[in-house]
XYZ file of C-alpha atoms in Angstrom:
767
model
C 7.415 49.417 17.228
C 4.135 51.279 16.439
C 6.106 53.575 14.115
C 7.710 50.729 12.348
C 4.384 49.027 11.942
C 2.957 52.186 10.260
C 5.849 52.271 7.903
C 5.221 48.695 6.908
C 1.475 49.221 6.530
C 1.998 52.235 4.403
C 3.896 50.157 1.866
C 1.254 47.569 2.050
C -1.494 49.968 1.358
C 0.255 51.545 -1.475
C 1.141 48.185 -3.045
C -2.241 46.755 -2.496
C -3.917 49.672 -4.189
C -1.892 49.222 -7.433
C -2.365 45.350 -7.246
C -6.104 45.712 -6.978
C -6.308 47.880 -10.028
C -4.168 45.298 -11.914
C -6.433 42.461 -10.805
C -9.616 44.528 -11.863
C -8.116 45.002 -15.341
C -7.286 41.296 -15.646
C -10.417 39.899 -14.007
C -12.030 37.009 -15.885
C -15.153 37.713 -17.889
C -16.872 34.333 -17.378
C -17.514 32.119 -14.251
C -15.786 28.865 -13.728
C -16.293 25.716 -11.643
C -14.289 25.006 -8.491
C -11.204 23.335 -9.767
C -9.090 24.104 -6.802
C -6.837 21.084 -5.821
C -7.971 21.696 -2.215
C -11.655 21.249 -2.935
C -13.204 18.834 -0.588
C -14.047 15.424 -1.860
C -17.840 15.718 -1.476
C -18.423 14.924 -5.034
C -16.269 11.727 -5.032
C -17.457 10.434 -1.680
C -20.753 8.696 -0.790
C -23.040 10.265 1.792
C -22.386 8.980 5.309
C -25.177 6.973 6.613
C -26.233 4.747 9.482
C -23.924 1.942 8.233
C -20.805 4.045 7.796
C -20.187 7.209 9.852
C -18.704 10.472 8.524
C -15.804 9.808 10.821
C -14.777 6.708 8.855
C -15.954 4.402 11.663
C -18.681 1.722 11.323
C -22.052 3.370 11.884
C -24.523 2.529 14.557
C -26.449 0.218 12.037
C -23.511 -1.458 10.571
C -24.004 -5.191 9.861
C -22.313 -8.024 8.171
C -23.362 -11.494 7.238
C -21.920 -14.826 8.548
C -21.199 -18.076 6.774
C -20.182 -21.149 8.814
C -18.687 -24.184 7.181
C -18.403 -27.957 7.953
C -16.353 -29.798 5.535
C -14.873 -33.225 4.778
C -12.128 -33.155 2.224
C -10.324 -36.025 0.568
C -7.147 -35.648 -1.496
C -6.558 -38.280 -4.159
C -2.769 -37.957 -4.388
C -2.464 -40.613 -7.143
C -4.807 -38.849 -9.575
C -4.334 -35.133 -8.208
C -7.948 -34.847 -7.479
C -9.756 -33.092 -4.535
C -13.302 -33.958 -3.412
C -15.426 -32.337 -0.839
C -18.716 -32.315 1.000
C -19.487 -29.073 2.651
C -22.376 -27.773 4.809
C -22.906 -24.137 4.955
C -24.997 -22.270 7.442
C -25.577 -18.770 6.340
C -26.968 -16.088 8.574
C -28.719 -12.965 7.308
C -27.792 -10.070 9.608
C -28.768 -7.435 6.991
C -32.025 -5.477 7.239
C -32.900 -6.757 3.822
C -35.002 -9.780 2.733
C -32.921 -12.184 0.583
C -34.564 -14.333 -2.098
C -31.416 -16.163 -3.197
C -27.724 -16.650 -2.214
C -24.639 -16.195 -4.374
C -21.666 -18.661 -4.070
C -18.238 -18.164 -5.587
C -16.871 -21.042 -7.702
C -13.387 -19.790 -8.299
C -11.952 -22.942 -9.638
C -14.234 -22.587 -12.776
C -11.820 -20.138 -14.054
C -9.972 -23.302 -14.950
C -12.870 -24.995 -16.544
C -12.536 -26.058 -20.283
C -15.238 -23.669 -21.266
C -13.738 -20.712 -19.169
C -14.098 -17.229 -20.698
C -11.039 -15.926 -18.852
C -8.445 -16.687 -21.457
C -10.659 -15.008 -24.095
C -10.585 -11.522 -22.572
C -6.813 -11.218 -23.142
C -5.557 -9.850 -26.340
C -2.681 -11.547 -28.173
C -0.990 -11.876 -31.647
C 1.162 -14.164 -33.564
C 4.740 -13.726 -32.502
C 7.246 -13.815 -35.443
C 9.778 -15.677 -33.181
C 9.127 -17.676 -30.070
C 10.775 -20.474 -28.056
C 9.450 -24.076 -28.757
C 8.146 -24.473 -25.221
C 6.044 -21.298 -25.462
C 4.858 -22.114 -28.933
C 3.766 -25.547 -27.752
C 1.999 -24.180 -24.647
C 0.254 -21.630 -26.708
C -0.777 -23.674 -29.725
C -0.187 -27.426 -29.045
C -0.991 -28.222 -25.550
C -4.315 -29.672 -24.504
C -6.194 -27.316 -22.161
C -6.383 -28.285 -18.472
C -9.584 -29.903 -17.485
C -10.300 -27.929 -14.309
C -13.266 -26.332 -12.761
C -15.821 -27.550 -10.114
C -17.886 -30.654 -10.873
C -20.959 -29.891 -8.733
C -22.568 -33.151 -7.758
C -25.379 -31.815 -5.561
C -26.776 -28.790 -3.783
C -29.291 -29.671 -1.136
C -31.031 -28.199 1.821
C -30.770 -29.449 5.488
C -33.458 -32.065 4.729
C -31.512 -33.479 1.738
C -33.891 -31.994 -0.711
C -32.347 -30.589 -3.962
C -32.164 -26.847 -4.257
C -32.678 -25.107 -7.496
C -29.350 -23.393 -8.663
C -27.839 -21.750 -11.688
C -24.145 -21.553 -12.513
C -22.848 -18.365 -14.330
C -19.161 -19.108 -14.866
C -17.563 -18.438 -11.538
C -20.716 -17.670 -9.533
C -23.545 -19.896 -8.580
C -27.034 -18.594 -7.585
C -28.973 -20.785 -5.103
C -32.664 -20.269 -4.943
C -34.110 -20.177 -1.382
C -37.178 -22.276 -0.620
C -38.633 -19.150 1.105
C -37.062 -15.516 1.466
C -34.582 -14.999 4.342
C -35.670 -12.289 6.674
C -33.412 -10.331 9.141
C -31.837 -12.820 11.631
C -32.783 -15.892 9.551
C -30.378 -18.846 9.171
C -30.253 -21.165 6.287
C -28.317 -24.482 6.077
C -27.539 -26.271 2.853
C -24.872 -28.542 1.507
C -22.698 -28.799 -1.655
C -20.950 -31.823 -2.980
C -18.109 -31.402 -5.428
C -14.779 -32.419 -6.903
C -12.151 -31.097 -9.236
C -8.882 -31.948 -10.872
C -5.853 -30.104 -9.106
C -3.734 -27.970 -11.311
C -0.038 -28.069 -11.617
C 0.611 -24.514 -10.547
C 4.131 -24.454 -11.887
C 2.944 -25.603 -15.356
C -0.533 -23.985 -15.563
C -0.148 -21.083 -13.131
C -2.662 -20.062 -10.440
C -2.826 -19.235 -6.754
C -2.972 -22.786 -5.616
C -2.343 -26.355 -6.931
C 0.574 -28.612 -6.747
C 4.380 -28.728 -7.750
C 5.481 -32.063 -9.267
C 9.109 -33.203 -8.366
C 10.217 -35.670 -11.107
C 13.330 -36.846 -9.336
C 11.138 -38.533 -6.604
C 7.739 -38.579 -8.192
C 6.166 -36.511 -5.350
C 3.864 -33.525 -5.270
C 3.671 -30.711 -2.761
C 0.259 -29.273 -2.520
C -0.879 -25.696 -1.698
C -4.704 -25.829 -1.669
C -6.954 -22.738 -1.711
C -10.136 -21.528 -3.308
C -10.807 -25.090 -3.239
C -14.393 -25.122 -1.981
C -17.479 -23.170 -3.010
C -17.496 -20.006 -0.868
C -20.140 -17.610 0.082
C -19.950 -14.256 -1.708
C -20.318 -11.066 0.440
C -23.452 -9.271 0.840
C -23.165 -5.713 2.140
C -24.534 -2.214 2.516
C -22.174 -1.044 -0.207
C -22.517 -3.550 -3.087
C -25.467 -5.646 -2.130
C -24.144 -9.042 -3.548
C -20.504 -8.763 -4.391
C -20.975 -11.219 -7.359
C -18.412 -9.788 -9.810
C -16.893 -12.586 -11.857
C -13.497 -13.940 -11.030
C -11.370 -13.452 -14.348
C -8.043 -14.359 -12.684
C -6.657 -11.092 -11.426
C -8.879 -9.578 -8.771
C -8.879 -11.523 -5.632
C -11.672 -12.241 -3.269
C -14.327 -10.601 -1.156
C -15.297 -13.011 1.516
C -17.652 -13.445 4.571
C -16.375 -14.120 8.094
C -17.440 -17.404 9.825
C -16.386 -20.542 11.787
C -14.839 -23.595 10.181
C -14.696 -27.203 11.005
C -12.666 -29.051 8.377
C -11.535 -32.631 8.168
C -8.946 -33.277 5.478
C -7.946 -36.910 4.558
C -4.534 -37.339 2.870
C -1.947 -40.127 2.501
C -0.835 -41.377 5.876
C 2.758 -40.270 5.293
C 1.803 -36.729 4.460
C 2.569 -33.656 6.733
C -0.245 -31.078 6.683
C -1.108 -27.761 8.123
C -3.621 -25.094 7.424
C -6.035 -22.489 8.752
C -7.265 -23.172 12.332
C -6.351 -25.109 15.348
C -5.324 -28.818 14.805
C -7.711 -30.501 17.145
C -6.363 -34.082 16.823
C -2.634 -33.328 17.051
C -1.983 -36.414 19.222
C -3.598 -38.620 16.577
C -1.533 -37.296 13.708
C 1.785 -36.550 15.439
C 4.289 -39.151 16.561
C 5.440 -38.987 20.195
C 8.803 -37.489 19.043
C 6.936 -34.860 17.034
C 4.853 -34.012 20.166
C 8.016 -33.783 22.209
C 9.558 -31.290 19.754
C 6.312 -29.388 19.492
C 6.207 -28.715 23.264
C 9.926 -27.620 22.898
C 9.023 -25.232 20.161
C 6.285 -23.636 22.324
C 9.014 -22.458 24.724
C 11.582 -21.439 22.158
C 11.547 -17.667 21.258
C 14.962 -17.280 19.601
C 15.537 -20.216 17.207
C 13.021 -22.462 15.414
C 12.615 -26.048 16.696
C 12.445 -28.748 13.910
C 9.242 -30.859 14.184
C 10.030 -32.935 11.020
C 13.698 -33.005 9.975
C 14.953 -32.986 6.358
C 16.357 -36.490 7.004
C 12.937 -37.785 8.090
C 11.268 -36.041 5.218
C 13.689 -37.591 2.621
C 13.139 -40.999 4.124
C 9.372 -40.792 3.265
C 9.871 -39.552 -0.427
C 9.751 -43.138 -1.713
C 7.130 -44.519 0.732
C 3.864 -43.491 -1.154
C 1.629 -44.733 1.723
C -1.560 -46.574 0.589
C -3.220 -45.808 3.972
C -4.728 -42.467 4.840
C -4.827 -40.117 7.725
C -7.403 -37.421 8.592
C -6.207 -34.028 9.967
C -8.869 -32.015 11.770
C -8.832 -28.209 11.888
C -11.102 -25.743 13.515
C -11.131 -21.993 13.091
C -13.225 -19.243 14.481
C -13.966 -15.911 12.833
C -11.971 -16.310 9.727
C -12.889 -15.332 6.114
C -11.360 -18.289 4.230
C -9.495 -21.510 4.589
C -6.310 -22.888 2.985
C -3.967 -25.840 3.591
C -0.684 -27.423 2.411
C 0.274 -31.054 2.422
C 3.069 -33.331 1.175
C 5.312 -36.230 2.378
C 8.275 -33.974 1.314
C 7.633 -31.328 3.994
C 10.195 -30.308 6.580
C 8.404 -28.605 9.471
C 9.826 -26.143 12.053
C 8.254 -23.774 14.580
C 9.169 -21.203 17.151
C 7.018 -19.042 19.536
C 6.723 -15.364 19.276
C 5.336 -13.079 22.029
C 2.601 -10.868 20.756
C 1.040 -8.692 23.572
C 0.241 -11.015 26.455
C 0.080 -14.182 24.455
C 2.316 -16.611 22.504
C 1.846 -17.117 18.821
C 3.522 -19.912 16.836
C 5.580 -18.842 13.850
C 5.639 -21.915 11.500
C 7.373 -23.040 8.232
C 6.830 -25.892 5.826
C 9.147 -26.629 2.984
C 10.672 -29.505 0.961
C 14.566 -30.030 1.062
C 14.642 -27.982 -2.167
C 14.118 -24.916 -0.116
C 17.220 -25.449 2.169
C 19.432 -24.309 3.469
C 17.801 -20.907 2.879
C 14.455 -21.775 4.460
C 15.582 -23.412 7.622
C 17.743 -20.256 8.264
C 15.236 -17.551 7.664
C 11.635 -18.382 7.013
C 10.364 -18.818 10.425
C 12.311 -15.789 11.740
C 10.843 -13.784 8.945
C 7.322 -14.835 10.158
C 8.091 -13.928 13.756
C 9.469 -10.555 12.924
C 6.566 -9.617 10.660
C 3.923 -10.359 13.346
C 5.724 -8.148 15.660
C 5.963 -5.196 13.190
C 2.361 -5.405 12.018
C 1.026 -5.873 15.561
C 2.902 -2.688 16.588
C 1.355 -0.673 13.807
C -2.109 -2.108 14.003
C -3.387 -4.535 16.643
C -2.061 -7.619 18.368
C -2.214 -10.593 15.915
C -5.369 -12.438 17.068
C -4.720 -15.899 15.723
C -2.590 -18.581 17.377
C -0.179 -19.254 14.480
C 1.099 -17.970 11.234
C 2.488 -20.472 8.620
C 4.887 -19.876 5.703
C 4.870 -22.583 3.009
C 7.508 -22.951 0.333
C 6.142 -23.189 -3.090
C 7.864 -22.528 -6.412
C 6.843 -19.290 -8.110
C 4.170 -18.627 -5.618
C 3.251 -15.654 -3.380
C -0.356 -15.971 -2.020
C -2.017 -15.613 1.297
C -4.918 -16.987 3.391
C -5.838 -16.768 7.035
C -2.858 -18.206 9.158
C -1.213 -19.600 6.068
C 0.599 -18.424 3.013
C 2.795 -19.785 0.175
C 6.075 -18.168 -0.791
C 8.761 -18.526 -3.395
C 12.629 -18.350 -3.084
C 14.643 -21.434 -3.926
C 18.370 -22.019 -3.813
C 20.124 -23.740 -6.602
C 20.544 -27.503 -6.442
C 23.885 -27.268 -4.857
C 22.361 -25.121 -1.958
C 23.941 -21.786 -3.071
C 21.767 -18.653 -3.529
C 22.302 -15.070 -4.461
C 21.530 -12.000 -2.406
C 18.564 -11.351 -4.750
C 17.095 -14.799 -4.019
C 17.523 -14.183 -0.270
C 16.051 -10.870 -0.245
C 13.256 -11.968 -2.526
C 12.313 -14.886 -0.203
C 12.399 -12.639 2.874
C 10.385 -9.936 1.209
C 7.603 -12.241 -0.011
C 7.294 -13.982 3.338
C 6.959 -10.701 5.066
C 4.511 -9.522 2.440
C 2.284 -12.680 2.501
C 2.283 -13.138 6.316
C 1.425 -9.405 6.472
C -1.768 -10.162 4.452
C -3.112 -11.800 7.615
C -3.849 -8.250 8.691
C -4.839 -6.805 5.384
C -7.265 -8.241 4.167
C -7.660 -11.320 6.278
C -8.648 -9.336 9.280
C -9.143 -5.751 7.984
C -11.384 -7.318 5.367
C -11.542 -4.940 2.272
C -13.156 -5.844 -0.939
C -10.197 -7.076 -3.076
C -12.430 -7.657 -6.139
C -13.361 -3.939 -6.255
C -10.414 -2.116 -4.584
C -7.214 -4.139 -5.015
C -5.086 -1.282 -3.500
C -6.774 -1.428 -0.171
C -5.375 -5.108 0.128
C -2.074 -4.829 -1.762
C -1.205 -1.165 -1.426
C -1.725 -0.970 2.407
C 0.137 -4.239 2.772
C 2.978 -3.173 0.595
C 3.345 -0.036 2.670
C 3.424 -2.151 5.810
C 5.784 -4.558 4.127
C 8.313 -1.728 3.782
C 8.056 -0.887 7.477
C 8.416 -4.538 8.536
C 11.434 -5.090 6.133
C 13.334 -2.333 7.661
C 12.451 -3.668 11.154
C 13.640 -7.190 9.974
C 17.071 -5.762 8.892
C 17.478 -4.190 12.290
C 16.466 -7.127 14.266
C 18.430 -9.608 12.094
C 21.422 -7.545 10.563
C 23.125 -10.900 9.965
C 20.411 -11.493 7.345
C 21.716 -8.640 5.137
C 24.474 -8.780 2.674
C 27.721 -7.238 3.780
C 27.244 -4.277 1.469
C 23.786 -3.518 2.882
C 22.943 -1.447 6.090
C 19.253 -1.558 5.466
C 16.983 -4.111 3.935
C 17.004 -3.228 0.101
C 13.142 -2.792 -0.232
C 12.016 -2.552 -3.838
C 8.783 -0.577 -3.087
C 7.894 2.242 -0.579
C 10.555 4.921 -0.867
C 9.310 7.880 -2.990
C 11.959 7.828 -5.698
C 11.222 4.255 -6.733
C 7.660 5.180 -8.180
C 9.190 7.990 -10.280
C 9.739 5.965 -13.473
C 6.025 4.781 -13.416
C 4.568 8.241 -12.674
C 6.634 9.854 -15.243
C 5.713 7.287 -17.906
C 3.246 7.187 -20.803
C -0.166 8.525 -19.709
C -1.861 6.209 -22.197
C -0.830 3.246 -19.923
C -1.469 4.576 -16.470
C -4.793 4.469 -14.591
C -5.706 6.041 -11.293
C -5.340 4.011 -8.037
C -9.061 4.219 -7.642
C -9.668 1.765 -10.588
C -11.045 -1.927 -10.454
C -7.996 -4.071 -10.383
C -9.018 -5.986 -13.462
C -9.085 -2.822 -15.556
C -5.752 -1.225 -14.539
C -2.630 -1.007 -16.521
C 0.752 -1.941 -15.003
C -1.083 -3.785 -12.073
C 2.023 -4.018 -9.879
C 2.708 -0.374 -9.980
C -0.911 0.617 -9.785
C -2.092 -1.625 -6.989
C 1.129 -2.210 -4.946
C 3.903 0.488 -5.601
C 1.956 3.721 -5.994
C -0.392 3.392 -2.980
C 2.504 2.080 -0.806
C 4.563 5.090 -1.866
C 1.730 7.444 -1.291
C 1.173 6.074 2.244
C 5.008 6.308 3.009
C 5.271 9.994 1.770
C 2.102 10.728 3.819
C 3.836 9.259 6.935
C 7.342 10.542 6.489
C 6.749 13.919 4.831
C 3.195 15.233 5.061
C 1.837 14.110 8.460
C 4.832 12.843 10.303
C 5.229 9.450 11.973
C 3.334 10.196 15.235
C 0.058 11.499 13.593
C 0.119 8.985 10.815
C 0.777 5.993 13.093
C -2.015 6.979 15.486
C -4.510 7.392 12.692
C -3.385 4.200 10.764
C -3.759 2.214 13.934
C -7.187 3.668 14.540
C -8.299 2.650 11.117
C -7.024 -0.927 11.654
C -8.676 -1.315 14.957
C -11.964 0.199 13.893
C -12.162 -2.166 10.998
C -10.661 -5.498 12.106
C -13.033 -8.404 11.356
C -15.205 -5.928 9.216
C -15.514 -4.755 5.662
C -14.155 -1.237 5.158
C -14.256 0.862 1.895
C -11.652 3.382 0.710
C -13.753 6.235 2.031
C -13.690 4.649 5.526
C -9.921 4.640 5.406
C -9.638 8.194 4.025
C -12.134 9.590 6.602
C -10.554 7.697 9.555
C -7.004 9.058 8.651
C -8.322 12.629 8.797
C -10.659 12.029 11.767
C -7.870 10.697 13.991
C -5.242 13.169 12.990
C -6.850 16.669 12.462
C -5.254 16.625 9.124
C -7.367 17.761 6.003
C -6.059 15.385 3.335
C -8.682 15.655 0.675
C -6.088 17.275 -1.642
C -3.864 14.292 -1.109
C -6.363 11.575 -1.588
C -7.673 13.392 -4.835
C -4.273 13.894 -6.368
C -2.580 10.564 -5.523
C -5.628 8.206 -5.712
C -8.130 9.797 -8.053
C -5.802 11.096 -10.783
C -2.638 10.091 -12.631
C -1.004 13.529 -11.933
C 2.700 13.424 -11.202
C 4.887 15.470 -8.862
C 7.144 18.170 -10.474
C 8.068 21.204 -8.431
C 10.885 23.369 -9.512
C 12.688 26.596 -8.714
C 11.792 29.050 -11.435
C 13.652 32.092 -10.251
C 15.779 33.386 -7.343
C 16.398 37.133 -6.778
C 18.667 38.552 -4.105
C 17.673 41.888 -2.473
C 19.387 44.310 0.026
C 17.799 47.029 2.054
C 18.212 50.674 1.167
C 16.991 54.130 2.594
C 16.621 55.488 -0.996
C 13.323 55.018 -2.965
C 13.686 52.075 -5.380
C 12.256 52.001 -8.855
C 8.888 50.488 -7.623
C 8.379 53.448 -5.199
C 9.570 56.070 -7.753
C 6.806 54.882 -10.040
C 4.218 55.218 -7.236
C 5.499 58.650 -6.410
C 5.214 59.646 -10.024
C 1.703 58.345 -10.391
C 0.427 59.850 -7.177
C 2.512 63.141 -7.242
C 4.255 62.402 -4.022
C 7.599 64.100 -3.220
C 10.368 62.310 -1.412
C 10.269 64.744 1.524
C 6.513 63.908 2.034
C 7.322 60.204 2.635
C 7.725 58.831 6.141
C 10.909 56.663 6.517
C 10.444 53.428 4.617
C 12.556 50.384 3.946
C 13.284 49.766 0.288
C 14.432 46.488 -1.268
C 16.754 46.773 -4.237
C 17.507 43.837 -6.385
C 21.037 42.688 -6.855
C 22.281 43.743 -10.312
C 19.428 46.222 -10.806
C 20.021 49.939 -11.665
C 19.116 51.123 -8.329
C 21.344 48.410 -6.661
C 24.260 49.606 -8.603
C 23.500 53.134 -7.597
C 22.913 52.407 -3.908
C 25.896 50.016 -3.533
C 28.394 51.924 -5.718
C 30.418 53.172 -2.757
C 30.220 49.920 -0.519
C 30.335 46.140 -0.610
C 26.828 44.572 -0.562
C 28.015 42.258 2.155
C 28.852 45.216 4.434
C 25.579 47.074 3.642
C 23.413 48.338 6.497
C 20.906 45.907 8.066
C 17.289 46.433 8.670
C 18.267 46.748 12.315
C 20.557 49.669 11.538
C 18.079 51.473 9.315
C 15.293 51.093 11.967
C 17.130 51.340 15.204
C 15.165 54.221 16.462
C 11.993 52.125 16.390
C 13.231 49.653 19.006
C 13.767 49.770 22.752
C 17.258 48.847 24.137
C 16.034 45.418 25.149
C 14.446 44.878 21.787
C 17.658 45.907 20.008
C 19.566 43.226 21.822
C 17.182 40.492 20.719
C 16.227 41.488 17.175
C 17.475 39.342 14.308
C 19.782 41.058 11.906
C 19.106 39.722 8.378
C 21.409 40.989 5.870
C 20.368 39.065 2.820
C 16.992 38.933 1.312
C 15.807 36.409 -1.410
C 12.693 36.207 -3.348
C 12.264 32.551 -4.496
C 9.599 31.711 -7.092
C 8.637 28.071 -7.238
C 6.736 26.631 -10.241
C 4.810 23.381 -10.520
C 4.687 21.907 -13.925
C 3.289 18.651 -12.470
C -0.324 18.323 -11.347
C 0.153 17.102 -7.793
C 0.226 19.661 -4.983
C 2.875 18.677 -2.473
C 4.805 20.447 0.309
C 7.780 22.437 -0.931
C 10.804 21.088 0.888
C 13.733 23.482 0.388
C 17.437 23.286 1.546
C 19.518 26.335 1.891
C 23.230 26.022 1.518
C 25.094 28.966 3.187
C 28.417 30.557 2.022
C 30.131 29.051 5.219
C 29.063 25.491 4.079
C 26.283 25.031 6.660
C 22.848 23.865 5.545
C 19.212 24.406 6.777
C 16.166 22.592 5.498
C 12.612 24.065 5.558
C 9.169 22.728 4.565
C 6.261 24.839 3.342
C 2.953 22.935 3.696
C 1.141 21.807 0.555
C -1.562 24.608 1.214
C 0.907 27.161 0.032
C -0.436 26.301 -3.506
C -4.056 26.926 -2.503
C -4.357 30.255 -4.374
C -2.045 29.587 -7.375
C -1.652 26.140 -8.754
C 1.168 27.239 -10.965
C 3.630 29.115 -9.011
C 4.277 30.727 -5.585
C 6.800 33.017 -4.140
C 8.446 33.026 -0.878
C 10.463 35.871 0.723
C 13.528 34.531 2.675
C 15.527 36.737 5.099
C 18.778 35.361 6.170
C 21.635 36.599 8.443
C 24.096 34.533 6.228
C 24.427 34.546 2.539
C 22.688 31.620 0.707
C 24.762 30.297 -2.225
C 22.452 27.250 -3.230
C 18.770 26.476 -3.107
C 17.798 22.698 -3.515
C 14.307 21.305 -3.658
C 13.518 17.872 -2.202
C 17.184 17.158 -1.407
C 16.324 13.773 0.163
C 13.921 12.670 -2.696
C 10.836 12.498 -0.381
C 8.249 13.607 -2.823
C 8.612 11.444 -5.991
C 9.483 14.546 -8.025
C 9.778 13.242 -11.596
C 12.114 15.942 -12.971
C 14.974 17.018 -10.844
C 16.644 19.146 -13.450
C 14.754 22.161 -12.044
C 15.373 21.496 -8.415
C 18.405 23.560 -7.817
C 19.440 27.267 -7.998
C 21.822 28.057 -9.501
C 20.965 25.650 -12.220
C 23.260 22.684 -12.924
C 24.367 22.040 -16.435
C 23.299 18.430 -16.401
C 19.558 18.023 -16.796
C 18.892 15.159 -14.448
C 17.689 11.480 -14.775
C 14.233 12.264 -16.237
C 15.136 15.057 -18.765
C 12.661 13.806 -21.299
C 9.668 12.961 -18.892
C 7.479 15.519 -20.523
C 7.878 13.857 -23.962
C 7.173 10.507 -22.343
C 3.941 11.774 -20.865
C 2.939 13.285 -24.101
C 3.648 10.030 -25.842
C-alpha cells in the first residue's frame, strides 16, 4: 500500500504544481470583501448580552413585564354594541425607569378618521360589479373605534393621556422604578363590526333568516403594549395586517350577555353551575370521560329552539385565566356546543367546538376531533399543552386565534353537502388556528415586527399536524387521498413564488406590513424552509430535538428570530448560518443543475495530460514509476487505449495495481470499473445540499447527498469524481423534489428534450 500511495502522491504533486502556476497567473489584482455564502451572521445578528445569551436561551438578566386585568363587559345584542370597564395592574420588571405607559387601541383602526385605508393604493376600475362599486364609492363608512370615557388611577383621579390613532400614552403620576406596580382603569365602548360585511379579525355575523348574530369578539379592550429589552416600547401602529405583541398576565373577566346565549372564551368558567342547566352539567361530566367521540352539551335542536326567543334578561359568565397574553370570547343563542377529553401528558384537556346549525354536518363530525389531534401533534413537537381547554368556533370567512379559543371557516351548502375542498379547508384552518396556542400564544414572538415567527413556524407545524391527522383519522380523507393534501410545507409548492418576479418578492426578514405576497412570505416560504431543514438538511432527529428545545426555552417568554436561529444551532451542533442567510435574509432561489458528465476508464499508458507534463518537464516514459491514468470516453487516447477491447471489459484498478496489495486486501478491495466526473452548476443563489440519484444499467438506483458545504470554495460550480462497479446510465438531481429547485430542465444527464415546468423562470426573475 505504501507504493500505491507514493504513485498517487506523485500525480498529486505534479498536478498541483501546474495548478498553482495557473492560479498565480489568474490571481485577482484587487482585494474583495468576504461574500462567501458560509460567512457567519455576525454582521446581521445583534451582540449577545445579559438578556439574551449567545446560545439562543434567555440570559441570566432576562425580564418581562406583567399586565393583570379585571374586566366587566356588557354586550348590547340589540344595538351590536360592547361596553367595558377594566382595571389594569402593570408591573415593571425591567431595570428601566418608566415615565409613561403605552396601551393598544386596535379597534381604532375602524374609527371614521382611521388612516389605515389611506395607506393602500387604488385606481378607478373600468368595469366592476355593482356590489363592489357600492361598497367602494356609495357606502357610509362604519363608525367603529373606541370611545374612551375615562382613564383614572386607583383613587379615581383622572390620568393625563394622549391617543395617537391605535396607541394611547398614559402619563404616570410618578415614574415607575424596577419592581413597582401601577393600577389604573379605563372605561370604554364601541360599535361591533359585521365581520362578514366590513371584514376584520373579530365582530359578528348576521343571519337574516332568523335575525340572530353570532359574535366572535377579540381586540375588544385596551391592551398593554410590550416593553422589552429589544424594542423598548413596542408601540408600532396597527394598520390592519401585522398582528399583536402582547404582555402576559392574569385575567378575571365577567361578561354579561342575553340569558339565552351560549358563551365560551379564554380561561376557566368559574360559575358553570350558575350558567349551565342540570342537563348541560350532566353532559359536561360525561364529556370529561369521553376520549373518542365528542359529547354534545347543547344540541342542534336545542339551539334552533332558541333562535326566535330573543331573551330580554341577561346572564353573566365569569372567566378566569392565569398567565395568558390575551383574551377572546364567542357568544350566540345559535351555538351548538360539543366537547371531548384528550390526554396530554399526565392530564386531560377539553377539546371544544361552538358552531351554529349552518356549520353542520361538517362541524359536528370533525371540528372537535381536529382540535384534539392538533393538541397531540403540537405537544409532541414542543411541550405539553398547558391550558385546560382549546376551543374551535365556527365563523364565516374567519381564521383567527387567541389563548384557548379560535374562529375558523368552512361551511357546507344549505342542503348540508360539501366538497372535499371545503372539508380539507375547514380541517386545515382549525389545525392552524388551534396550533397558534403554541405559536405565539405561549412562545410569544413579536408578530408586529416578525410575522414569520408566528405564522411561518405555525404553518410548518400545521403541515406536521395535518399529516398526523390523516394518519389518525383516515376516514376524514377523500377516497382518492392517502395523505392529507396540505397546501403549504412540501418544497415543490414554494417554487412558483421563489421563481417569480423579483420586483414583488421581499426577504422573510421583513416587517409584515411591508412585504409583497404576504401569504407566501410570512406563511409559505418559512414553513417550507423549516420543512427542508427537517427532512433534507438536518434530519428529523436533530431538527426535532433543537425545535423542541427552542419551544421549551421560550414558552411564556418573548423570543426574537436570533433566539430561534441560535437555539437551533446550539442544540444540534449544526452550523446553519448559510441556511438562515440564504432563505431568510435574501430572495435568492434554488437552482442546481448538472453541467457536464464525463466517463473515464483506467489505462496503463500515459494520457494527454501526462504527456503534456512529460514534455514540459523533459521526463521520459521509462523514468516514471507505475501510475494510474484516466482516459475520457471518446477522447483520442481512449480510442487508442481501447481499440482492441470492449471498454466494459477493460482492466480494473485492482488488476493494474494488484502487486500493491496483500492477499487479504485483494479479497476485500472494491473493483470499480467505471469512473465519472460530474460537474454541478448553481445558477441560483441559494447554496443547498446536492442530492444525486444514480440509475445503473441493470435498472437499480442509488441516492447520495453531498452537504451544502461542498460549495464553500466555489459558488458557481463543483465537480465530484464518482467510481462505480456498475455502469451508470442516468444522473438525476433532487429526484424527490426536496430542495425547491426552480428549474428542473438541468437536473438530469443525459438531458431530456423537454425543458421542464419552469423553463422561463430566468425571464420571470429578470421581469
